[in-house]
Amino acid sequence: MNPAELRIDGPRLWARLEALGELGAVHGPNGERGCARLALTDADRDGRDLVVRWMYDLGLAVTIDAIGNVVATRLGTDPAAAPVMVGSHIDTVRTGGRFDGNLGVLAGLELIETLAQHGIATHHPISVALFTNEEGARFQPDMLGSLVYVGGMLLEDALDVRAADDGARLGDELGRIGYAGPTPCPAAAAPHAYFELHIEQGPVLEDEGITIGAVTGVQGISWTELTISGQSAHAGTTPMRLRRDPGYVAAAINTGVRALAIEMGCTQVATVGRCDFHPNLVNVVPATVTMTVDLRNTDELLLQQSETVFAALCDQLAAEEGVTIERRTLARFEPVEFDAAMIDLVETTAIRLGHSTRRMPSGAGHDAQMLGRVCPTSMVFVPSTNGLSHNIAEYTAPHEITAGADVLLQVVLATAVPC
Ligand code: GLV
Ligand code: MN
Ligand code: MN
């Protein structure tokens, strides 16, 4: 068969997505089927075990590195050639879907199975990677496994990261679930190229009726944890003018960062996703509040501007209310531009396969933004129904999944060179 006409088996890929989605499954009241597979929990281990079994079933050479990244490789005809890598993650947020990350990993297995079935060899090896803790929901920063993989964070520092909720140490959790592997990390050599198929996680493709996004880059991310300390006091006896209330300050920061994003306009976004009151009681002015602020922009200077305004807001509120605010950076990544030739390849391949396509930046963080530091990289996006992600209602229709995986197959084939 002419390799350019090769297509993946859509139902087979969908079946794997369904099977993996059962591990850590959460069900909503309206038939939603999501996933809670936080990084390095038992559910993550179960998901990894299943994917690794599929990797072995396909006859791939599987390595697990010191930060728990799993890489499965199909050999090429040139033993000296670097692999074309595809991949993503299988950890989810606590209220996640069955597609975010999982799709990129399972589409990689599917394309390898398709090549094997049709007896097509490639000059370059093809690797499928499953990176540790992409979400950053349990351990920060996000994209931690791929960051260490490319040498952007010291392995020892990554292993010492503590979970936001229960304080567990990442390295201990990795060992506990059996994924502290023997392969050194960072990787000894860079891939030849990296491609990641992912759901868009936003509303643009669906809104415009477009099937494939050729991703041009990823916006910058700035995550800060604030600890606001004031004076815990009786809610009935303490006059408003004499309060030092961290709860009030937290609320003002939440409305303040929303206002700053709206004032800046363009692509600036701002989110308070976590906010914990202590002691969290109806009749007690809180003693402390810990909260997170997520700022993102496609433009580094504008992102810095938003950080400056946010810091000034914190200082002003602290002085006005008589509280202290400690700021801790949880993650900070500059915007990333993908490789021009790889973006072109995704776009022209989508058009050749008959799909409507547009170029677009990614609003979400991805392992691809780390791999882009060491090799030519781009991503393929498929639509998200109602623009929803990080939500158990996350959904992408089977024909869209198949379209994206076919584009992935063809860009990988073009780069790995069939022979
Ligand atoms: C990861 O999914 C992020 O963009 O927060
Ligand atoms: Mn993802
Ligand atoms: Mn995600």
CSV table of C-alpha atoms and ligand atoms in Angstrom, one decimal:
chain,number,residue,atom,x,y,z
A,1,MET,CA,0.0,0.0,0.0
A,2,ASN,CA,1.1,3.5,-0.7
A,3,PRO,CA,2.1,4.9,2.7
A,4,ALA,CA,0.5,8.3,1.9
A,5,GLU,CA,-2.9,6.5,1.7
A,6,LEU,CA,-2.6,4.7,5.0
A,7,ARG,CA,-5.3,5.4,7.6
A,8,ILE,CA,-5.6,4.4,11.3
A,9,ASP,CA,-8.3,2.1,12.6
A,10,GLY,CA,-10.7,4.6,14.3
A,11,PRO,CA,-12.8,2.0,16.3
A,12,ARG,CA,-9.6,0.4,17.6
A,13,LEU,CA,-8.3,3.7,18.9
A,14,TRP,CA,-11.7,4.6,20.4
A,15,ALA,CA,-11.9,1.2,22.2
A,16,ARG,CA,-8.5,1.9,23.8
A,17,LEU,CA,-9.7,5.4,24.9
A,18,GLU,CA,-12.8,3.8,26.4
A,19,ALA,CA,-10.8,1.1,28.2
A,20,LEU,CA,-8.3,3.6,29.7
A,21,GLY,CA,-11.1,6.0,30.6
A,22,GLU,CA,-12.6,3.3,32.9
A,23,LEU,CA,-9.5,3.6,35.2
A,24,GLY,CA,-10.3,6.3,37.6
A,25,ALA,CA,-13.7,6.8,36.0
A,26,VAL,CA,-16.1,9.4,37.5
A,27,HIS,CA,-19.7,9.6,36.4
A,28,GLY,CA,-21.8,12.7,36.3
A,29,PRO,CA,-25.6,13.1,37.0
A,30,ASN,CA,-26.3,13.6,33.3
A,31,GLY,CA,-24.4,10.6,31.9
A,32,GLU,CA,-21.0,12.4,31.8
A,33,ARG,CA,-18.1,10.0,32.0
A,34,GLY,CA,-14.9,11.6,33.2
A,35,CYS,CA,-11.7,10.7,34.9
A,36,ALA,CA,-10.0,11.4,38.2
A,37,ARG,CA,-6.4,10.0,37.6
A,38,LEU,CA,-4.2,12.5,39.5
A,39,ALA,CA,-0.5,12.0,38.9
A,40,LEU,CA,1.2,9.1,40.8
A,41,THR,CA,-2.0,8.0,42.5
A,42,ASP,CA,-3.2,4.3,42.4
A,43,ALA,CA,-5.4,5.3,39.5
A,44,ASP,CA,-2.5,6.7,37.5
A,45,ARG,CA,-0.6,3.5,38.2
A,46,ASP,CA,-3.5,1.4,36.9
A,47,GLY,CA,-3.6,3.5,33.7
A,48,ARG,CA,0.1,3.2,33.2
A,49,ASP,CA,0.0,-0.5,33.7
A,50,LEU,CA,-2.6,-0.9,31.0
A,51,VAL,CA,-0.8,1.4,28.5
A,52,VAL,CA,2.5,-0.4,29.2
A,53,ARG,CA,0.8,-3.7,28.6
A,54,TRP,CA,-0.4,-2.5,25.3
A,55,MET,CA,3.1,-1.3,24.5
A,56,TYR,CA,4.5,-4.7,25.1
A,57,ASP,CA,1.7,-6.4,23.2
A,58,LEU,CA,2.8,-4.3,20.2
A,59,GLY,CA,6.3,-5.7,20.5
A,60,LEU,CA,7.8,-2.3,21.4
A,61,ALA,CA,11.0,-1.7,23.4
A,62,VAL,CA,9.8,0.0,26.6
A,63,THR,CA,11.9,2.2,28.9
A,64,ILE,CA,10.9,3.9,32.2
A,65,ASP,CA,13.1,6.7,33.3
A,66,ALA,CA,14.0,8.1,36.7
A,67,ILE,CA,11.0,10.6,36.7
A,68,GLY,CA,8.6,7.9,35.5
A,69,ASN,CA,8.3,8.9,31.9
A,70,VAL,CA,7.5,5.8,29.8
A,71,VAL,CA,8.9,5.6,26.2
A,72,ALA,CA,8.0,2.8,23.8
A,73,THR,CA,9.9,2.5,20.6
A,74,ARG,CA,9.4,0.7,17.3
A,75,LEU,CA,12.8,0.3,15.6
A,76,GLY,CA,13.6,2.0,12.3
A,77,THR,CA,15.8,0.6,9.5
A,78,ASP,CA,18.7,3.0,10.4
A,79,PRO,CA,20.0,2.1,13.8
A,80,ALA,CA,21.8,5.5,14.0
A,81,ALA,CA,18.7,7.6,13.3
A,82,ALA,CA,17.0,9.4,16.2
A,83,PRO,CA,13.3,8.6,16.8
A,84,VAL,CA,10.4,10.6,15.7
A,85,MET,CA,8.5,10.9,19.0
A,86,VAL,CA,4.8,11.3,19.6
A,87,GLY,CA,3.2,11.4,23.0
A,88,SER,CA,1.4,13.2,25.8
A,89,HIS,CA,0.2,12.3,29.3
A,90,ILE,CA,-2.4,10.1,31.0
A,91,ASP,CA,-2.7,11.9,34.3
A,92,THR,CA,-5.8,14.0,34.7
A,93,VAL,CA,-7.1,16.8,36.9
A,94,ARG,CA,-9.5,15.6,39.6
A,95,THR,CA,-12.5,16.4,37.5
A,96,GLY,CA,-11.0,15.5,34.1
A,97,GLY,CA,-12.1,13.9,30.9
A,98,ARG,CA,-11.1,10.8,29.0
A,99,PHE,CA,-9.4,12.6,26.1
A,100,ASP,CA,-7.0,15.2,27.5
A,101,GLY,CA,-3.6,13.7,27.1
A,102,ASN,CA,-4.8,10.1,26.7
A,103,LEU,CA,-5.5,10.8,23.1
A,104,GLY,CA,-1.9,11.7,22.2
A,105,VAL,CA,-0.5,8.6,23.8
A,106,LEU,CA,-3.1,6.2,22.5
A,107,ALA,CA,-3.0,7.7,19.0
A,108,GLY,CA,0.7,7.0,19.0
A,109,LEU,CA,0.1,3.3,19.8
A,110,GLU,CA,-2.6,3.2,17.1
A,111,LEU,CA,-0.4,4.6,14.4
A,112,ILE,CA,2.3,2.1,15.3
A,113,GLU,CA,-0.2,-0.8,15.1
A,114,THR,CA,-1.4,0.5,11.7
A,115,LEU,CA,2.2,0.6,10.4
A,116,ALA,CA,2.8,-2.9,11.7
A,117,GLN,CA,-0.4,-4.3,10.2
A,118,HIS,CA,0.5,-3.0,6.8
A,119,GLY,CA,4.2,-4.1,7.1
A,120,ILE,CA,5.5,-0.5,6.6
A,121,ALA,CA,9.0,0.1,8.0
A,122,THR,CA,10.5,3.6,8.5
A,123,HIS,CA,14.0,4.9,8.3
A,124,HIS,CA,13.7,6.6,11.8
A,125,PRO,CA,12.4,4.7,14.8
A,126,ILE,CA,9.1,5.9,16.2
A,127,SER,CA,8.6,6.4,19.9
A,128,VAL,CA,5.5,6.9,21.9
A,129,ALA,CA,6.0,8.8,25.2
A,130,LEU,CA,3.8,9.0,28.3
A,131,PHE,CA,5.1,11.9,30.4
A,132,THR,CA,4.7,12.1,34.2
A,133,ASN,CA,2.6,14.8,35.9
A,134,GLU,CA,1.6,16.9,32.9
A,135,GLU,CA,-1.4,18.4,34.6
A,136,GLY,CA,0.3,19.9,37.6
A,137,ALA,CA,-2.9,19.5,39.5
A,138,ARG,CA,-1.3,17.4,42.3
A,139,PHE,CA,2.4,18.4,41.9
A,140,GLN,CA,3.7,21.7,40.5
A,141,PRO,CA,5.0,22.7,38.1
A,142,ASP,CA,2.9,21.2,35.3
A,143,MET,CA,4.6,19.4,32.4
A,144,LEU,CA,7.1,18.2,35.1
A,145,GLY,CA,8.1,14.9,33.4
A,146,SER,CA,8.8,16.4,30.0
A,147,LEU,CA,10.6,19.4,31.6
A,148,VAL,CA,13.0,17.0,33.4
A,149,TYR,CA,13.2,14.9,30.2
A,150,VAL,CA,14.6,17.9,28.2
A,151,GLY,CA,16.9,19.0,31.1
A,152,GLY,CA,14.8,22.0,32.1
A,153,MET,CA,14.6,21.0,35.8
A,154,LEU,CA,17.0,19.0,37.9
A,155,LEU,CA,15.8,15.4,38.6
A,156,GLU,CA,16.6,15.8,42.3
A,157,ASP,CA,14.4,18.9,42.6
A,158,ALA,CA,11.6,17.3,40.7
A,159,LEU,CA,11.7,14.2,43.0
A,160,ASP,CA,11.5,16.5,46.0
A,161,VAL,CA,8.4,18.3,45.0
A,162,ARG,CA,5.5,18.0,47.5
A,163,ALA,CA,1.9,17.5,46.6
A,164,ALA,CA,-0.4,20.5,47.1
A,165,ASP,CA,-3.1,18.5,49.0
A,166,ASP,CA,-1.5,15.8,51.1
A,167,GLY,CA,2.2,16.9,51.1
A,168,ALA,CA,3.4,13.6,49.6
A,169,ARG,CA,6.8,13.7,48.0
A,170,LEU,CA,6.8,13.1,44.3
A,171,GLY,CA,9.8,10.7,44.4
A,172,ASP,CA,8.2,8.6,47.1
A,173,GLU,CA,4.9,8.4,45.2
A,174,LEU,CA,6.8,7.4,42.0
A,175,GLY,CA,8.5,4.6,43.9
A,176,ARG,CA,5.2,3.6,45.6
A,177,ILE,CA,3.4,3.0,42.3
A,178,GLY,CA,6.4,1.2,40.8
A,179,TYR,CA,7.4,3.8,38.2
A,180,ALA,CA,10.8,5.1,39.4
A,181,GLY,CA,12.6,3.5,36.4
A,182,PRO,CA,16.2,2.8,35.7
A,183,THR,CA,16.6,4.9,32.5
A,184,PRO,CA,18.5,8.1,33.2
A,185,CYS,CA,16.6,11.4,32.9
A,186,PRO,CA,17.2,13.9,31.2
A,187,ALA,CA,17.3,11.8,28.0
A,188,ALA,CA,20.7,11.1,26.5
A,189,ALA,CA,19.7,12.4,23.1
A,190,ALA,CA,16.9,14.5,21.6
A,191,PRO,CA,14.3,13.0,19.3
A,192,HIS,CA,14.4,13.8,15.6
A,193,ALA,CA,11.1,15.5,15.9
A,194,TYR,CA,8.1,15.5,18.2
A,195,PHE,CA,4.3,15.6,17.4
A,196,GLU,CA,1.4,15.6,19.9
A,197,LEU,CA,-2.2,15.1,19.0
A,198,HIS,CA,-4.5,16.7,21.6
A,199,ILE,CA,-8.0,17.9,22.0
A,200,GLU,CA,-8.2,21.7,21.7
A,201,GLN,CA,-9.8,22.1,25.2
A,202,GLY,CA,-11.4,25.3,24.0
A,203,PRO,CA,-14.3,26.4,21.8
A,204,VAL,CA,-12.6,27.8,18.7
A,205,LEU,CA,-12.5,24.8,16.3
A,206,GLU,CA,-16.1,23.9,17.1
A,207,ASP,CA,-17.3,27.5,16.8
A,208,GLU,CA,-15.7,27.8,13.3
A,209,GLY,CA,-16.7,24.3,12.2
A,210,ILE,CA,-13.1,23.3,11.6
A,211,THR,CA,-11.8,19.8,12.2
A,212,ILE,CA,-8.0,20.2,12.5
A,213,GLY,CA,-6.0,22.9,14.3
A,214,ALA,CA,-2.3,23.3,13.3
A,215,VAL,CA,-0.9,24.5,16.5
A,216,THR,CA,1.6,27.4,16.2
A,217,GLY,CA,2.7,27.5,19.9
A,218,VAL,CA,1.7,27.6,23.5
A,219,GLN,CA,0.9,30.7,25.6
A,220,GLY,CA,3.0,31.6,28.6
A,221,ILE,CA,2.0,30.4,32.0
A,222,SER,CA,2.5,32.0,35.4
A,223,TRP,CA,1.2,30.2,38.5
A,224,THR,CA,1.5,31.7,42.0
A,225,GLU,CA,0.4,30.4,45.4
A,226,LEU,CA,-0.5,33.1,47.9
A,227,THR,CA,-0.6,32.6,51.7
A,228,ILE,CA,-2.6,35.5,53.2
A,229,SER,CA,-2.3,35.8,57.0
A,230,GLY,CA,-4.5,38.1,59.1
A,231,GLN,CA,-6.1,38.0,62.5
A,232,SER,CA,-8.6,35.2,63.3
A,233,ALA,CA,-11.4,36.7,65.4
A,234,HIS,CA,-15.0,36.3,66.4
A,235,ALA,CA,-17.4,37.0,63.5
A,236,GLY,CA,-20.0,38.6,65.8
A,237,THR,CA,-17.9,40.8,68.1
A,238,THR,CA,-15.2,42.2,65.8
A,239,PRO,CA,-16.3,45.5,64.2
A,240,MET,CA,-15.6,45.7,60.4
A,241,ARG,CA,-13.2,48.6,60.8
A,242,LEU,CA,-11.0,46.6,63.2
A,243,ARG,CA,-10.7,43.4,61.1
A,244,ARG,CA,-7.6,42.1,59.4
A,245,ASP,CA,-9.5,39.6,57.2
A,246,PRO,CA,-7.6,37.4,54.7
A,247,GLY,CA,-10.9,36.1,53.4
A,248,TYR,CA,-11.8,39.5,52.3
A,249,VAL,CA,-8.4,40.0,50.7
A,250,ALA,CA,-8.7,36.7,48.8
A,251,ALA,CA,-12.0,37.8,47.4
A,252,ALA,CA,-10.6,41.2,46.3
A,253,ILE,CA,-7.6,39.5,44.6
A,254,ASN,CA,-10.0,37.2,42.7
A,255,THR,CA,-12.1,40.1,41.4
A,256,GLY,CA,-8.9,42.1,40.9
A,257,VAL,CA,-7.2,39.6,38.6
A,258,ARG,CA,-10.4,39.2,36.6
A,259,ALA,CA,-10.6,42.9,36.2
A,260,LEU,CA,-7.0,43.1,35.1
A,261,ALA,CA,-7.5,40.4,32.5
A,262,ILE,CA,-10.6,42.2,31.1
A,263,GLU,CA,-8.8,45.5,31.1
A,264,MET,CA,-5.8,44.1,29.3
A,265,GLY,CA,-8.0,42.3,26.8
A,266,CYS,CA,-6.5,40.4,23.9
A,267,THR,CA,-5.4,36.9,25.0
A,268,GLN,CA,-4.8,37.7,28.7
A,269,VAL,CA,-6.6,35.2,31.0
A,270,ALA,CA,-6.6,35.0,34.9
A,271,THR,CA,-8.0,32.3,37.1
A,272,VAL,CA,-8.3,31.7,40.9
A,273,GLY,CA,-8.7,27.9,40.9
A,274,ARG,CA,-7.9,27.0,44.5
A,275,CYS,CA,-8.8,28.9,47.7
A,276,ASP,CA,-8.7,27.4,51.1
A,277,PHE,CA,-9.9,29.2,54.3
A,278,HIS,CA,-8.5,28.3,57.7
A,279,PRO,CA,-10.1,27.4,60.0
A,280,ASN,CA,-13.0,27.5,57.5
A,281,LEU,CA,-15.9,28.0,60.0
A,282,VAL,CA,-19.1,30.0,59.7
A,283,ASN,CA,-18.5,32.3,62.7
A,284,VAL,CA,-14.7,32.8,62.6
A,285,VAL,CA,-12.9,35.5,60.6
A,286,PRO,CA,-10.2,33.3,59.0
A,287,ALA,CA,-6.7,33.3,60.2
A,288,THR,CA,-5.2,32.4,56.8
A,289,VAL,CA,-6.2,31.8,53.2
A,290,THR,CA,-4.1,30.0,50.7
A,291,MET,CA,-5.1,30.5,47.1
A,292,THR,CA,-3.6,30.1,43.6
A,293,VAL,CA,-3.6,32.6,40.7
A,294,ASP,CA,-3.1,31.4,37.1
A,295,LEU,CA,-2.1,34.1,34.6
A,296,ARG,CA,-1.6,33.3,30.9
A,297,ASN,CA,-0.8,35.3,27.8
A,298,THR,CA,0.6,34.5,24.3
A,299,ASP,CA,2.9,37.5,24.6
A,300,GLU,CA,5.7,37.4,27.2
A,301,LEU,CA,5.8,41.2,27.7
A,302,LEU,CA,2.1,41.3,28.3
A,303,LEU,CA,2.3,38.3,30.7
A,304,GLN,CA,5.0,40.2,32.6
A,305,GLN,CA,2.7,43.3,32.7
A,306,SER,CA,-0.1,41.2,34.2
A,307,GLU,CA,2.3,39.9,36.8
A,308,THR,CA,3.3,43.4,37.7
A,309,VAL,CA,-0.3,44.6,38.1
A,310,PHE,CA,-1.1,41.5,40.1
A,311,ALA,CA,1.8,42.0,42.5
A,312,ALA,CA,0.9,45.7,43.0
A,313,LEU,CA,-2.7,44.6,43.8
A,314,CYS,CA,-1.5,42.2,46.4
A,315,ASP,CA,0.8,44.9,48.0
A,316,GLN,CA,-2.0,47.4,48.0
A,317,LEU,CA,-4.6,45.1,49.6
A,318,ALA,CA,-2.1,43.8,52.2
A,319,ALA,CA,-1.4,47.4,53.3
A,320,GLU,CA,-5.1,48.4,53.4
A,321,GLU,CA,-6.3,45.4,55.4
A,322,GLY,CA,-3.2,44.9,57.6
A,323,VAL,CA,-2.5,41.3,56.4
A,324,THR,CA,0.7,39.7,55.1
A,325,ILE,CA,0.8,38.0,51.7
A,326,GLU,CA,3.5,35.5,50.9
A,327,ARG,CA,3.9,34.8,47.2
A,328,ARG,CA,5.4,31.5,45.9
A,329,THR,CA,5.9,30.8,42.2
A,330,LEU,CA,4.5,27.3,41.3
A,331,ALA,CA,5.2,27.4,37.6
A,332,ARG,CA,6.5,30.0,35.1
A,333,PHE,CA,6.9,29.2,31.4
A,334,GLU,CA,7.4,31.7,28.7
A,335,PRO,CA,5.3,31.5,25.5
A,336,VAL,CA,6.6,28.9,23.0
A,337,GLU,CA,6.6,29.0,19.2
A,338,PHE,CA,6.6,25.7,17.4
A,339,ASP,CA,8.8,24.9,14.4
A,340,ALA,CA,7.7,26.6,11.2
A,341,ALA,CA,8.3,23.5,9.0
A,342,MET,CA,6.5,21.2,11.4
A,343,ILE,CA,3.5,23.6,11.6
A,344,ASP,CA,3.4,23.7,7.8
A,345,LEU,CA,3.6,19.9,7.7
A,346,VAL,CA,0.6,19.5,10.0
A,347,GLU,CA,-1.4,22.1,8.0
A,348,THR,CA,-0.6,20.7,4.5
A,349,THR,CA,-1.2,17.1,5.7
A,350,ALA,CA,-4.6,18.1,7.1
A,351,ILE,CA,-5.6,19.8,3.8
A,352,ARG,CA,-4.3,16.8,1.8
A,353,LEU,CA,-6.5,14.5,3.9
A,354,GLY,CA,-9.5,16.7,3.1
A,355,HIS,CA,-10.0,18.4,6.4
A,356,SER,CA,-10.8,22.0,7.2
A,357,THR,CA,-7.9,23.5,9.1
A,358,ARG,CA,-6.7,26.6,10.8
A,359,ARG,CA,-3.6,27.7,12.6
A,360,MET,CA,-4.0,28.5,16.2
A,361,PRO,CA,-2.0,28.9,19.5
A,362,SER,CA,-2.7,26.6,22.4
A,363,GLY,CA,-4.3,28.1,25.5
A,364,ALA,CA,-3.4,25.0,27.6
A,365,GLY,CA,0.1,23.8,28.5
A,366,HIS,CA,1.4,20.7,26.8
A,367,ASP,CA,4.4,18.4,27.0
A,368,ALA,CA,5.1,19.5,23.4
A,369,GLN,CA,6.2,22.9,24.7
A,370,MET,CA,9.0,21.2,26.6
A,371,LEU,CA,10.0,18.9,23.7
A,372,GLY,CA,10.1,22.0,21.5
A,373,ARG,CA,13.2,23.1,23.4
A,374,VAL,CA,15.2,20.2,22.0
A,375,CYS,CA,13.7,19.2,18.6
A,376,PRO,CA,11.4,20.5,15.9
A,377,THR,CA,7.9,20.2,17.3
A,378,SER,CA,4.2,20.9,16.5
A,379,MET,CA,0.8,19.7,17.6
A,380,VAL,CA,-2.5,18.6,16.0
A,381,PHE,CA,-5.7,19.8,17.6
A,382,VAL,CA,-9.2,18.3,17.2
A,383,PRO,CA,-12.4,20.0,18.5
A,384,SER,CA,-13.7,19.9,22.0
A,385,THR,CA,-17.5,19.7,22.2
A,386,ASN,CA,-18.9,22.8,23.8
A,387,GLY,CA,-15.3,23.9,24.3
A,388,LEU,CA,-15.1,22.0,27.6
A,389,SER,CA,-12.1,20.4,29.1
A,390,HIS,CA,-10.9,19.8,32.7
A,391,ASN,CA,-14.5,18.8,33.1
A,392,ILE,CA,-16.0,15.4,33.2
A,393,ALA,CA,-18.3,16.4,30.3
A,394,GLU,CA,-15.2,16.7,28.0
A,395,TYR,CA,-16.0,15.0,24.7
A,396,THR,CA,-14.6,14.8,21.1
A,397,ALA,CA,-16.6,12.7,18.6
A,398,PRO,CA,-15.1,9.5,17.1
A,399,HIS,CA,-14.9,10.9,13.6
A,400,GLU,CA,-12.9,13.9,14.9
A,401,ILE,CA,-10.6,11.6,16.9
A,402,THR,CA,-10.0,9.5,13.8
A,403,ALA,CA,-9.3,12.6,11.7
A,404,GLY,CA,-6.7,13.9,14.1
A,405,ALA,CA,-5.0,10.5,14.4
A,406,ASP,CA,-4.9,10.1,10.6
A,407,VAL,CA,-3.1,13.5,10.4
A,408,LEU,CA,-0.7,12.4,13.2
A,409,LEU,CA,0.0,9.2,11.3
A,410,GLN,CA,0.8,11.0,8.1
A,411,VAL,CA,3.0,13.7,9.6
A,412,VAL,CA,4.9,11.0,11.5
A,413,LEU,CA,5.3,8.9,8.4
A,414,ALA,CA,6.5,11.9,6.4
A,415,THR,CA,9.1,12.7,9.1
A,416,ALA,CA,10.2,9.1,9.9
A,417,VAL,CA,10.5,8.3,6.1
A,418,PRO,CA,8.8,5.1,5.0
A,419,CYS,CA,10.9,2.5,3.2
B,1,GLV,C1,-2.6,21.9,31.7
B,1,GLV,O1,-3.5,21.2,31.4
B,1,GLV,C2,-2.8,23.3,31.8
B,1,GLV,O2,-2.7,24.0,30.8
B,1,GLV,O3,-3.2,23.8,32.9
B,2,MN,MN,-3.3,17.7,28.2
B,3,MN,MN,-5.1,19.1,31.1
